[in-house]
Each structure stands twice: as structure tokens, then as C-alpha cells.
Amino acid sequence: MSSTFELETLKIRLNDAEFQTLDLHQRIQRALRTLILDGALGPGMKLPATRTLAKSLNLARDTVENAYLQLQRDGFIIRRGGSGSYVSETVGAELRGTTSRRMKLQARLDTEKKPGSGLSRRGRAIFESGGVADQQVIKAFATGLPETCSFPTDVWERLQRQALKDHRGNVLLHGSPQGAEPLRKAIATYLNLERGAKVSADQILVLSSTRQALFLCAQLLVDAGKPILMENPGYFGARKAFESAEAKIIPIDVDAHGIRTDLLQADRSGANCVYVTPSHQYPTGATLSLERRLELTRWAAENNKWIIEDDYDSEFHYEGLPTACVQGLDKYQRTIYIGTFSKTLYPGLRIGYMALPQELVGAMTYARSIMDGHTPQILQLTLARFMEDGYYNAHVRAMRKLYAGRRQVMLNAISKQLAGIATALQPQGGLQIPCLLEDGWSEEKTIRQAANAGIQLPGLSRLYLSEAKKEGWLLGYASLTAHEIETAMQCLTHALRRK
């Protein structure tokens, strides 16, 4: 370590890019601190007097004095009246080791700094799973992404101003973990009228997303190593939530009428809950028949099981009237209903909810309070007014009409341009269309070919939990105009048919 103060070294440090946005005294303080920690200024070394250093740097003495004062407060230097300022011996004790010792320590730390190191067993499993990626910008065929250009932002801003005026400072404080009462009432009213549910406001738990709801279910309903039943194929985000709780996922096959209740009846795994998407099965789009809905609720009651009903986009049903939700048909109160506003309004809103059996409200609310406390109150109160004043239903109706038209454009484009490559299934609703590849076409290869053309194709096979998989894609259309759909389909066709 150096035994003399080197002014040129300090000047070089002062020009470091990381210090350029700081005030002058902060730059001097940070530069000296860095030199001390790096060992360039050894323990016990005497620093120049503030007047001397200020003159050398062509600065005011107060600037250097303020830097020295901060170094003294932080314990990096000691100031002795009539003697001067010195690098602290206490800090220096950590730097007295030999250069080779420090280098060996740094080398060991660098070796251990690989991604995922230092995590718990569960943490490593989550890291290695890769998480669930959201598409941040509108891309061709992005799944689950709604139209946002048509959202009535002017109405939303006006309602938000009203909420701020009426509730004033209260919206700036912590809110209830269960959710703001006006929004819980609005959600309960909507579910009872539009989805055929049977729920009261005190059964609603407002959350940030469907994934948070699934994570709570996984943590509170399934012990590590225990089984949970799930549709096969099924929603990737749900699988990740259950895997993060170290649950053992048991696949239950679906067919054209939804999850096979005969396989549920035959299950002997000991699982105490089943995850289903009955309105539009993800990803096939099949609607669970009324007969099977009733069989499902009876199976849950007779075997003391829970039904996790993910009703993620039931608002967008284009052929006939949507079937009532399972929760409304479940007179035994064994259904946990999950809904979201990310599909009906906009993804950045980050508000979802659960309608819970009364006996689960307390536990789920406590667990949510541990995770993130509450959803921002101003957003909740604005959404409550948006629903109460009829804007929500009006927006959903407008989007349903818009999406129905875009869906038909997509189906026509697939039929016309992808003949011999893929066949589209035609679900009664939803925001995406599943396509099955014809014989001789590889999902992996077509995804790669599309990527080379700048198109992201979500594959179907990764959504299967068993060895038997169907190859194909899941093509979203809701966020694309008719022109964008046709252009993207032409680009995809050209990429796939290129020799």
C-alpha cells in the first residue's frame, strides 16, 4: 500500500464516469473512499490539509472540508486537532492482508458467483425453471394480449381524479389486504349478474394477478411433495406456480368437452385439489360441458376436494351465451374462482381477484398480507367507479365485437395461407387460436423458421405434462388489426414455405 498521498491518482479517480453526476464534495468523498478501500491510501496515512488539497484541485476550501466531514462520519478517516486527518486504522485492518491473499479471496468469490449459487433447494428449482415470460410489446401472434389502443383513458383519468378528490389522503395510506370494499362489492355484483356466480363482497380477495392467486393456492392448499391435479395440456403459469410449491403435478387429459371427469373419478393419487379452465380450456379452447361441470362439483364434494377455477377470459365468448361459471353451480362451496382484469382492460393494471369459499377467506388474506400487503388503493377505487358507472361492461361489449371480427380474419388467413401446414381449431371464445401441425411438419423447426423472420410462435407441445404431445402453435390475434394479422400471416407463410 502507498505511504504517500498521490494527487494525480485522486485526480484520475475524480474523473471516473460513475462520479460525474454528483456534487463536487460528493465526488471528492467518493474518490477518496474508493482509494482507501482499494488500498491505494494505506491505514494511518496522513491526508493533505483541506486548504492545501483545495488549492491543488482549484476548488473552494469548504468543498474539500465537506468531503472530509463525510469521510469522518462514515469512519474512513480520523481527524486530530492540531495534527491533521488520517486514514482510519480500523478500516485499514481489513486491507492489511497481502495482495496474494486478497487475490485468492476474490478469485474464490468470483468462482462462486455463478447464476443460481447460494439459493435454497426451492430457490434453485425456481431459477432453473426459467419463470414465465410476459411479452412486453405487441408482437405478431402474442397470446393473451388484449387491444389497448381502444381503452377509454380519458374516462379512466376522470374517474381517478374523482376518486382522489373524494378519498383524499386515505388513498395514499396502506389499504386492506383483502381489497377496497367498493371494488369488492363491484366485483361480486358483476360475477353474480354476468357469470352466474353466488358470492358476496366479503368473499372477494383483490390481488395483483392470476399468478398471485395461483401461487397462494399452491402455497396454502398443497404441501411439498403432495399431488395436485391439472388439465393436460394446461396453462404454463399454473404449472410453474404449483412446481414452485414443490407439488407433484398429476395430469388429467382433456377432450373436446373439457377435462375428463371420468379420469378424475378414477384418480387415486390423494390430491386434494384440481386446476381447471372450464370456460375456454387453455390451450385447446374447449368449453367444459354443463354435465361435466355438475360432475366436477359433485366429485369435489364427495371427496372433500377443492376446485381451482381459472376464468381468465370468459368475457370473450363469440358463439352463443357463455356457460355459467362452476362456482355458481357449486352448491357445496368447494370452488375457488379466479378472475383478472388484465385481459378485459389492460395488462399494466395488475389487478386480479379470487372469489373464495368463506372458510378460506381468512387464511388467503393473511397469506396475501405477507406477500405484498395490498393492491394500490387509487387503482382499486378508480376501477370500482369504472364498473359501477357501466363503463366496464360497455368496454367488454365493444372488445367482444372487435375480437370476434379479428378472430374471423385470423381463421380465414390460416385456412387460406397455411393449408397443408397447420389446421386451426375453432374455440367458441378466447383471445388465441390453437393450430395443429400437419404430418411432416415439426413444431421445433417451424418455430425456428418463424423466429428467423422475426415472428415469435408460442408452441403447443410445452403445455403438455405427459409424454404424448401434440405439436402446433397458439396464435394470438386480439392485439392485432386485420391488416396486421394478414401481413404477419403472409410473412409466416413465406418463412415456412421457403426452401
Coordinates of C-alpha atoms in Angstrom, one line a residue:
M1 CA 0.0 0.0 0.0
S2 CA 1.1 3.6 -0.7
S3 CA 2.7 5.5 2.2
T4 CA 2.4 8.9 0.5
F5 CA -0.6 10.8 -0.9
E6 CA -0.6 10.9 -4.7
L7 CA -2.5 13.8 -6.0
E8 CA -2.6 12.6 -9.6
T9 CA -4.2 9.3 -8.6
L10 CA -7.0 11.3 -6.9
K11 CA -7.5 13.5 -10.0
I12 CA -7.9 10.4 -12.1
R13 CA -10.5 9.0 -9.7
L14 CA -12.4 12.3 -9.7
N15 CA -12.9 11.8 -13.5
D16 CA -14.5 8.4 -13.2
A17 CA -17.8 8.3 -15.1
E18 CA -19.7 7.0 -12.0
F19 CA -18.9 10.2 -10.1
Q20 CA -19.8 12.7 -12.8
T21 CA -23.5 13.3 -11.7
L22 CA -22.5 14.0 -8.1
D23 CA -21.8 17.4 -6.4
L24 CA -18.1 18.3 -6.1
H25 CA -17.8 17.5 -2.4
Q26 CA -19.5 14.1 -3.1
R27 CA -17.1 13.4 -5.9
I28 CA -14.1 14.1 -3.7
Q29 CA -15.6 12.0 -0.8
R30 CA -16.4 9.0 -3.1
A31 CA -13.0 9.2 -4.8
L32 CA -11.1 9.2 -1.5
R33 CA -13.3 6.4 -0.2
T34 CA -12.5 4.3 -3.2
L35 CA -8.8 4.8 -2.9
I36 CA -9.0 3.8 0.8
L37 CA -11.0 0.6 0.1
D38 CA -8.7 -0.3 -2.8
G39 CA -5.7 0.1 -0.6
A40 CA -4.1 3.0 -2.5
L41 CA -4.3 5.0 0.7
G42 CA -3.0 2.9 3.4
P43 CA -4.1 2.7 7.1
G44 CA -2.7 5.6 9.1
M45 CA -1.7 7.7 6.1
K46 CA -1.9 11.4 6.6
L47 CA -4.1 13.2 4.1
P48 CA -3.4 16.7 2.9
A49 CA -4.9 19.7 4.8
T50 CA -8.2 20.8 3.4
R51 CA -6.7 24.2 2.4
T52 CA -3.8 22.5 0.6
L53 CA -5.9 20.0 -1.3
A54 CA -8.5 22.7 -2.2
K55 CA -5.7 24.8 -3.7
S56 CA -4.3 21.8 -5.6
L57 CA -7.7 21.0 -7.1
N58 CA -8.6 24.6 -7.7
L59 CA -11.7 24.3 -5.5
A60 CA -13.2 26.2 -2.6
R61 CA -11.9 25.0 0.8
D62 CA -15.5 24.3 2.0
T63 CA -15.9 21.8 -0.8
V64 CA -13.0 19.7 0.5
E65 CA -14.0 20.3 4.1
N66 CA -17.5 18.8 3.5
A67 CA -15.9 15.8 1.8
Y68 CA -13.6 15.2 4.8
L69 CA -16.5 15.6 7.2
Q70 CA -18.5 12.9 5.5
L71 CA -15.5 10.6 5.4
Q72 CA -15.1 11.2 9.1
R73 CA -18.7 10.5 9.9
D74 CA -18.5 7.2 7.9
G75 CA -15.4 6.1 9.8
F76 CA -13.0 6.2 6.9
I77 CA -10.7 8.9 8.3
I78 CA -9.8 10.2 11.8
R79 CA -9.2 14.0 12.4
R80 CA -6.9 15.0 15.2
G81 CA -6.9 18.7 16.3
G82 CA -3.7 20.4 15.5
S83 CA -2.3 17.2 13.8
G84 CA -4.4 16.6 10.7
S85 CA -6.5 13.9 9.0
Y86 CA -5.5 10.3 8.8
V87 CA -6.9 7.1 7.1
S88 CA -8.6 5.1 9.8
E89 CA -6.6 2.2 11.3
T90 CA -9.9 0.2 11.8
V91 CA -10.8 0.3 8.1
G92 CA -7.1 -0.4 7.2
A93 CA -7.1 -3.6 9.3
E94 CA -9.4 -5.2 6.7
L95 CA -6.9 -4.2 4.0
R96 CA -3.6 -5.3 5.6
G97 CA -3.7 -8.7 4.0
T98 CA -1.2 -9.5 1.3
T99 CA -2.0 -8.9 -2.3
S100 CA -1.9 -12.6 -3.0
R101 CA -4.4 -13.3 -0.2
R102 CA -6.8 -10.7 -1.5
M103 CA -6.5 -12.1 -5.0
K104 CA -7.2 -15.6 -3.8
L105 CA -10.2 -14.5 -1.9
Q106 CA -11.6 -12.5 -4.9
A107 CA -10.9 -15.5 -7.2
R108 CA -12.9 -17.8 -4.9
L109 CA -15.8 -15.3 -4.7
D110 CA -15.8 -14.9 -8.4
T111 CA -16.0 -18.7 -8.9
E112 CA -19.0 -18.9 -6.6
K113 CA -20.8 -16.0 -8.2
K114 CA -22.4 -18.2 -10.9
P115 CA -26.1 -17.7 -11.5
G116 CA -28.3 -19.6 -9.0
S117 CA -25.5 -20.1 -6.5
G118 CA -26.3 -19.6 -2.9
L119 CA -30.0 -20.4 -3.3
S120 CA -32.1 -22.8 -1.4
R121 CA -33.2 -26.0 -3.0
R122 CA -36.6 -24.4 -3.8
G123 CA -34.8 -21.3 -5.0
R124 CA -32.7 -23.3 -7.4
A125 CA -35.7 -25.1 -8.7
I126 CA -37.5 -21.8 -9.4
F127 CA -34.3 -20.3 -11.1
E128 CA -33.8 -23.4 -13.2
S129 CA -37.5 -23.4 -14.3
G130 CA -36.9 -20.1 -16.2
G131 CA -40.0 -18.4 -14.9
V132 CA -42.9 -17.2 -17.0
A133 CA -42.1 -14.6 -19.6
D134 CA -44.5 -11.8 -20.5
Q135 CA -44.4 -10.2 -23.9
Q136 CA -43.7 -6.6 -23.2
V137 CA -44.5 -5.2 -26.6
I138 CA -47.1 -6.2 -29.2
K139 CA -45.8 -8.9 -31.4
A140 CA -47.4 -10.9 -34.1
F141 CA -49.5 -13.7 -32.6
A142 CA -48.8 -12.8 -28.9
T143 CA -51.2 -14.8 -26.7
G144 CA -53.4 -13.3 -24.1
L145 CA -52.6 -9.7 -25.1
P146 CA -55.7 -7.5 -25.4
E147 CA -56.3 -4.5 -27.6
T148 CA -55.1 -1.4 -25.6
C149 CA -55.4 1.4 -28.1
S150 CA -59.2 1.4 -27.7
F151 CA -59.1 1.7 -23.9
P152 CA -61.0 4.8 -22.7
T153 CA -58.1 6.5 -21.0
D154 CA -59.9 9.9 -20.8
V155 CA -62.8 8.3 -18.8
W156 CA -60.3 6.4 -16.6
E157 CA -58.3 9.6 -15.8
R158 CA -61.5 11.5 -14.9
L159 CA -62.7 8.7 -12.6
Q160 CA -59.3 8.6 -11.0
R161 CA -59.4 12.3 -10.3
Q162 CA -62.8 11.9 -8.7
A163 CA -61.6 9.1 -6.5
L164 CA -58.6 11.2 -5.4
K165 CA -60.9 14.1 -4.6
D166 CA -63.4 12.1 -2.7
H167 CA -61.0 9.9 -0.7
R168 CA -58.1 12.5 -0.5
G169 CA -55.2 11.4 1.7
N170 CA -56.7 8.0 2.5
V171 CA -55.7 6.6 -0.9
L172 CA -52.0 7.4 0.0
L173 CA -52.1 5.1 3.0
H174 CA -51.9 1.3 3.4
G175 CA -55.0 -0.4 2.2
S176 CA -56.8 -3.6 3.4
P177 CA -55.0 -6.8 2.3
Q178 CA -58.4 -8.1 1.2
G179 CA -59.1 -5.2 -1.1
A180 CA -61.0 -1.9 -1.1
E181 CA -64.6 -2.6 -0.2
P182 CA -66.1 -0.6 -3.1
L183 CA -64.2 -2.8 -5.6
R184 CA -65.1 -6.0 -3.8
K185 CA -68.7 -5.0 -4.0
A186 CA -68.5 -4.2 -7.7
I187 CA -66.7 -7.5 -8.5
A188 CA -69.3 -9.5 -6.5
T189 CA -72.1 -7.7 -8.3
Y190 CA -70.5 -8.3 -11.7
L191 CA -69.9 -12.0 -11.1
N192 CA -73.4 -12.7 -9.8
L193 CA -75.1 -10.9 -12.8
E194 CA -72.7 -11.7 -15.7
R195 CA -71.1 -15.1 -14.7
G196 CA -73.9 -16.7 -12.7
A197 CA -71.8 -16.8 -9.5
K198 CA -73.1 -16.9 -6.0
V199 CA -70.7 -14.7 -4.0
S200 CA -70.8 -11.8 -1.6
A201 CA -68.3 -8.9 -1.3
D202 CA -66.7 -10.4 1.9
Q203 CA -65.7 -13.5 -0.2
I204 CA -63.7 -11.4 -2.7
L205 CA -59.9 -11.1 -2.3
V206 CA -58.3 -8.4 -4.6
L207 CA -54.9 -9.4 -5.9
S208 CA -52.3 -8.2 -8.3
S209 CA -52.7 -11.0 -10.9
T210 CA -53.9 -14.5 -11.7
R211 CA -50.4 -15.8 -11.0
Q212 CA -50.5 -14.4 -7.5
A213 CA -53.8 -16.2 -6.9
L214 CA -52.3 -19.5 -8.2
F215 CA -49.2 -19.0 -6.0
L216 CA -51.4 -18.5 -2.9
C217 CA -53.4 -21.6 -3.8
A218 CA -50.3 -23.6 -4.3
Q219 CA -48.7 -22.5 -1.0
L220 CA -51.9 -22.9 1.1
L221 CA -53.6 -25.9 -0.3
V222 CA -50.7 -28.3 -1.3
D223 CA -47.9 -29.5 0.9
A224 CA -44.5 -30.0 -0.6
G225 CA -44.2 -33.3 -2.3
K226 CA -48.0 -33.8 -2.4
P227 CA -50.0 -34.2 -5.6
I228 CA -52.3 -31.7 -7.4
L229 CA -54.4 -32.5 -10.4
M230 CA -54.1 -30.3 -13.5
E231 CA -55.6 -30.3 -17.0
N232 CA -53.4 -31.8 -19.7
P233 CA -52.4 -29.8 -21.7
G234 CA -52.6 -26.8 -19.4
Y235 CA -51.6 -23.3 -18.5
F236 CA -47.8 -22.9 -18.2
G237 CA -48.1 -20.2 -15.5
A238 CA -50.2 -22.5 -13.3
R239 CA -47.7 -25.3 -13.7
K240 CA -44.9 -23.1 -12.6
A241 CA -46.8 -21.9 -9.5
F242 CA -47.5 -25.4 -8.4
E243 CA -43.9 -26.5 -9.1
S244 CA -42.6 -23.6 -7.0
A245 CA -44.6 -25.0 -4.1
E246 CA -42.9 -28.4 -4.8
A247 CA -46.2 -30.0 -5.6
K248 CA -46.3 -33.2 -7.7
I249 CA -48.5 -32.4 -10.7
I250 CA -50.8 -35.2 -11.9
P251 CA -52.0 -34.6 -15.5
I252 CA -55.7 -35.2 -16.3
D253 CA -56.4 -35.3 -20.0
V254 CA -58.9 -33.1 -21.7
D255 CA -61.0 -33.7 -24.8
A256 CA -63.4 -31.7 -26.9
H257 CA -65.7 -31.3 -23.9
G258 CA -63.0 -30.2 -21.4
I259 CA -61.4 -32.0 -18.6
R260 CA -62.4 -35.7 -18.4
T261 CA -64.3 -36.2 -15.2
D262 CA -64.1 -40.0 -15.6
L263 CA -60.4 -39.7 -15.1
L264 CA -61.0 -37.6 -12.0
Q265 CA -63.2 -40.2 -10.6
A266 CA -60.6 -42.9 -11.2
D267 CA -57.7 -40.9 -9.7
R268 CA -56.2 -42.4 -6.6
S269 CA -53.2 -40.1 -6.1
G270 CA -54.6 -38.5 -3.0
A271 CA -54.6 -35.0 -4.5
N272 CA -56.9 -32.5 -2.6
C273 CA -57.5 -30.1 -5.5
V274 CA -57.8 -29.8 -9.2
Y275 CA -56.9 -26.8 -11.5
V276 CA -59.3 -26.2 -14.4
T277 CA -60.1 -23.6 -17.1
P278 CA -63.7 -24.6 -17.9
S279 CA -64.9 -21.6 -19.9
H280 CA -62.1 -21.8 -22.5
Q281 CA -59.7 -24.6 -21.7
Y282 CA -56.1 -23.4 -22.0
P283 CA -54.8 -24.0 -24.7
T284 CA -57.4 -26.1 -26.7
G285 CA -60.3 -23.6 -26.2
A286 CA -62.8 -26.4 -25.3
T287 CA -65.7 -25.4 -23.1
L288 CA -66.5 -27.7 -20.2
S289 CA -70.0 -29.1 -20.8
L290 CA -72.7 -28.5 -18.2
E291 CA -72.9 -32.2 -17.4
R292 CA -69.2 -32.3 -16.6
R293 CA -69.4 -29.1 -14.5
L294 CA -72.0 -30.8 -12.4
E295 CA -70.0 -34.0 -12.2
L296 CA -66.9 -31.9 -11.2
T297 CA -68.7 -30.2 -8.3
R298 CA -70.2 -33.5 -7.1
W299 CA -66.8 -35.2 -7.2
A300 CA -65.2 -32.3 -5.2
A301 CA -67.9 -32.5 -2.5
E302 CA -68.0 -36.3 -2.2
N303 CA -64.2 -36.5 -1.9
N304 CA -63.6 -33.3 0.0
K305 CA -61.5 -31.7 -2.8
W306 CA -61.0 -28.1 -3.9
I307 CA -61.7 -26.9 -7.4
I308 CA -59.5 -24.0 -8.6
E309 CA -61.5 -22.4 -11.4
D310 CA -59.4 -20.1 -13.6
D311 CA -61.9 -18.0 -15.6
Y312 CA -59.2 -15.9 -17.3
D313 CA -61.1 -14.7 -20.5
S314 CA -64.7 -15.9 -20.2
E315 CA -65.9 -12.4 -21.1
F316 CA -64.9 -13.1 -24.7
H317 CA -67.3 -15.8 -25.9
Y318 CA -68.4 -15.4 -29.6
E319 CA -70.8 -18.3 -30.3
G320 CA -74.0 -18.3 -28.2
L321 CA -74.1 -17.4 -24.5
P322 CA -71.3 -18.4 -22.1
T323 CA -71.9 -21.2 -19.7
A324 CA -72.3 -20.2 -16.1
C325 CA -69.2 -20.5 -14.0
V326 CA -68.5 -23.6 -12.0
Q327 CA -68.6 -21.5 -8.8
G328 CA -72.2 -20.6 -9.4
L329 CA -73.2 -24.2 -9.9
D330 CA -71.3 -25.4 -6.9
K331 CA -73.8 -25.6 -4.0
Y332 CA -71.2 -27.4 -1.9
Q333 CA -68.9 -24.3 -1.8
R334 CA -65.8 -26.2 -2.9
T335 CA -64.7 -23.9 -5.7
I336 CA -62.1 -21.1 -5.7
Y337 CA -62.9 -18.8 -8.5
I338 CA -60.0 -16.7 -10.1
G339 CA -60.5 -13.7 -12.4
T340 CA -58.4 -11.0 -13.9
F341 CA -58.8 -7.5 -15.4
S342 CA -55.5 -7.9 -17.4
K343 CA -57.4 -9.5 -20.3
T344 CA -60.5 -7.3 -20.3
L345 CA -58.9 -3.9 -19.7
Y346 CA -55.1 -3.8 -19.9
P347 CA -52.1 -5.9 -18.6
G348 CA -50.4 -3.0 -16.9
L349 CA -53.3 -2.5 -14.5
R350 CA -52.2 -5.6 -12.5
I351 CA -55.5 -6.3 -10.7
G352 CA -56.9 -9.8 -10.3
Y353 CA -59.1 -11.4 -7.7
M354 CA -60.4 -14.6 -6.1
A355 CA -63.9 -15.4 -5.0
L356 CA -63.4 -17.8 -2.1
P357 CA -65.4 -20.2 0.0
Q358 CA -65.9 -18.4 3.3
E359 CA -63.7 -20.8 5.2
L360 CA -60.7 -19.8 3.1
V361 CA -61.0 -16.0 3.2
G362 CA -59.1 -15.5 6.4
A363 CA -56.1 -17.8 5.5
M364 CA -55.8 -16.4 2.0
T365 CA -56.0 -12.8 3.2
Y366 CA -53.3 -13.4 5.8
A367 CA -51.0 -15.0 3.2
R368 CA -51.6 -12.2 0.8
S369 CA -50.7 -9.6 3.5
I370 CA -47.3 -11.4 3.9
M371 CA -46.6 -11.4 0.2
D372 CA -47.2 -7.7 -0.8
G373 CA -49.6 -6.1 1.6
H374 CA -52.2 -4.8 -0.7
T375 CA -53.0 -3.5 -4.2
P376 CA -52.7 0.3 -4.7
Q377 CA -55.9 1.9 -3.4
I378 CA -56.2 4.6 -6.1
L379 CA -56.3 1.9 -8.8
Q380 CA -58.9 -0.1 -6.9
L381 CA -61.2 2.9 -6.3
T382 CA -60.9 4.0 -9.9
L383 CA -61.8 0.5 -11.2
A384 CA -64.7 0.3 -8.8
R385 CA -66.2 3.5 -10.3
F386 CA -65.4 2.3 -13.8
M387 CA -67.5 -0.8 -13.0
E388 CA -70.3 1.0 -11.1
D389 CA -70.9 3.6 -13.8
G390 CA -71.3 0.9 -16.5
Y391 CA -68.0 1.6 -18.4
Y392 CA -66.6 -1.8 -17.7
N393 CA -69.5 -3.7 -19.3
A394 CA -69.6 -1.3 -22.2
H395 CA -65.9 -1.7 -22.9
V396 CA -66.2 -5.5 -22.7
R397 CA -69.1 -5.5 -25.2
A398 CA -67.1 -3.3 -27.6
M399 CA -64.0 -5.5 -27.3
R400 CA -66.1 -8.7 -27.8
K401 CA -67.4 -7.4 -31.1
L402 CA -63.9 -6.2 -32.1
Y403 CA -62.2 -9.5 -31.2
A404 CA -64.9 -11.6 -32.9
G405 CA -64.1 -9.8 -36.2
R406 CA -60.3 -10.3 -35.8
R407 CA -60.9 -13.9 -34.9
Q408 CA -62.6 -14.5 -38.2
V409 CA -59.8 -12.7 -40.1
M410 CA -57.3 -15.0 -38.4
L411 CA -59.3 -18.1 -39.2
N412 CA -59.6 -17.1 -42.8
A413 CA -55.9 -16.4 -43.1
I414 CA -54.9 -19.7 -41.5
S415 CA -57.3 -21.6 -43.8
K416 CA -56.1 -19.8 -46.9
Q417 CA -52.4 -19.4 -46.4
L418 CA -51.4 -22.3 -44.1
A419 CA -53.2 -25.1 -45.9
G420 CA -51.2 -28.3 -45.8
I421 CA -49.1 -26.9 -42.9
A422 CA -51.5 -26.4 -40.0
T423 CA -55.1 -26.8 -39.1
A424 CA -56.9 -24.3 -36.8
L425 CA -59.2 -25.5 -34.0
Q426 CA -62.1 -23.2 -33.6
P427 CA -62.8 -22.5 -29.9
Q428 CA -66.1 -20.7 -29.1
G429 CA -64.1 -17.8 -27.4
G430 CA -60.8 -16.6 -26.1
L431 CA -58.0 -14.4 -27.4
Q432 CA -56.0 -17.0 -29.3
I433 CA -56.4 -19.9 -31.7
P434 CA -54.7 -23.3 -31.3
C435 CA -53.3 -24.8 -34.5
L436 CA -52.2 -28.4 -35.0
L437 CA -49.4 -29.1 -37.5
E438 CA -50.0 -31.5 -40.3
D439 CA -47.9 -34.7 -40.7
G440 CA -44.4 -34.0 -41.8
W441 CA -44.1 -30.6 -40.1
S442 CA -42.0 -30.1 -37.0
E443 CA -43.0 -27.7 -34.3
E444 CA -39.4 -27.0 -33.3
K445 CA -38.4 -26.4 -36.9
T446 CA -41.3 -24.1 -37.7
I447 CA -40.7 -22.0 -34.6
R448 CA -37.1 -21.6 -35.6
Q449 CA -38.0 -20.7 -39.2
A450 CA -40.6 -18.1 -37.9
A451 CA -38.0 -16.7 -35.5
N452 CA -35.6 -16.1 -38.3
A453 CA -38.3 -14.0 -39.9
G454 CA -38.9 -12.0 -36.7
I455 CA -42.1 -13.9 -35.7
Q456 CA -42.5 -15.5 -32.3
L457 CA -44.6 -18.6 -32.4
P458 CA -45.8 -20.0 -29.0
G459 CA -45.5 -23.7 -29.2
L460 CA -48.2 -26.2 -28.0
S461 CA -46.1 -29.1 -27.0
R462 CA -44.6 -27.5 -24.0
L463 CA -48.1 -27.2 -22.4
Y464 CA -48.4 -31.0 -22.2
L465 CA -47.5 -32.7 -19.0
S466 CA -47.4 -36.3 -20.3
E467 CA -45.2 -38.0 -22.9
A468 CA -48.0 -37.9 -25.5
K469 CA -47.9 -34.4 -27.0
K470 CA -49.5 -32.7 -29.9
E471 CA -47.3 -30.3 -32.0
G472 CA -48.5 -27.0 -33.1
W473 CA -48.8 -23.3 -32.1
L474 CA -51.1 -21.0 -30.2
L475 CA -51.7 -17.9 -32.2
G476 CA -53.0 -14.7 -30.5
Y477 CA -55.0 -12.2 -32.5
A478 CA -56.7 -9.8 -30.1
S479 CA -53.9 -7.1 -30.2
L480 CA -53.6 -7.1 -34.0
T481 CA -55.6 -5.2 -36.6
A482 CA -57.0 -7.1 -39.5
H483 CA -54.2 -5.7 -41.7
E484 CA -51.5 -6.7 -39.2
I485 CA -53.0 -10.2 -39.0
E486 CA -52.9 -10.7 -42.8
T487 CA -49.4 -9.2 -43.1
A488 CA -48.0 -11.3 -40.3
M489 CA -49.6 -14.4 -41.7
Q490 CA -48.1 -13.7 -45.2
C491 CA -44.7 -13.3 -43.6
L492 CA -45.1 -16.5 -41.6
T493 CA -46.2 -18.4 -44.7
H494 CA -43.3 -17.2 -46.7
A495 CA -40.9 -18.2 -43.9
L496 CA -42.3 -21.7 -43.6
R497 CA -42.5 -22.5 -47.3
R498 CA -39.1 -21.2 -48.1
K499 CA -36.8 -23.9 -49.3

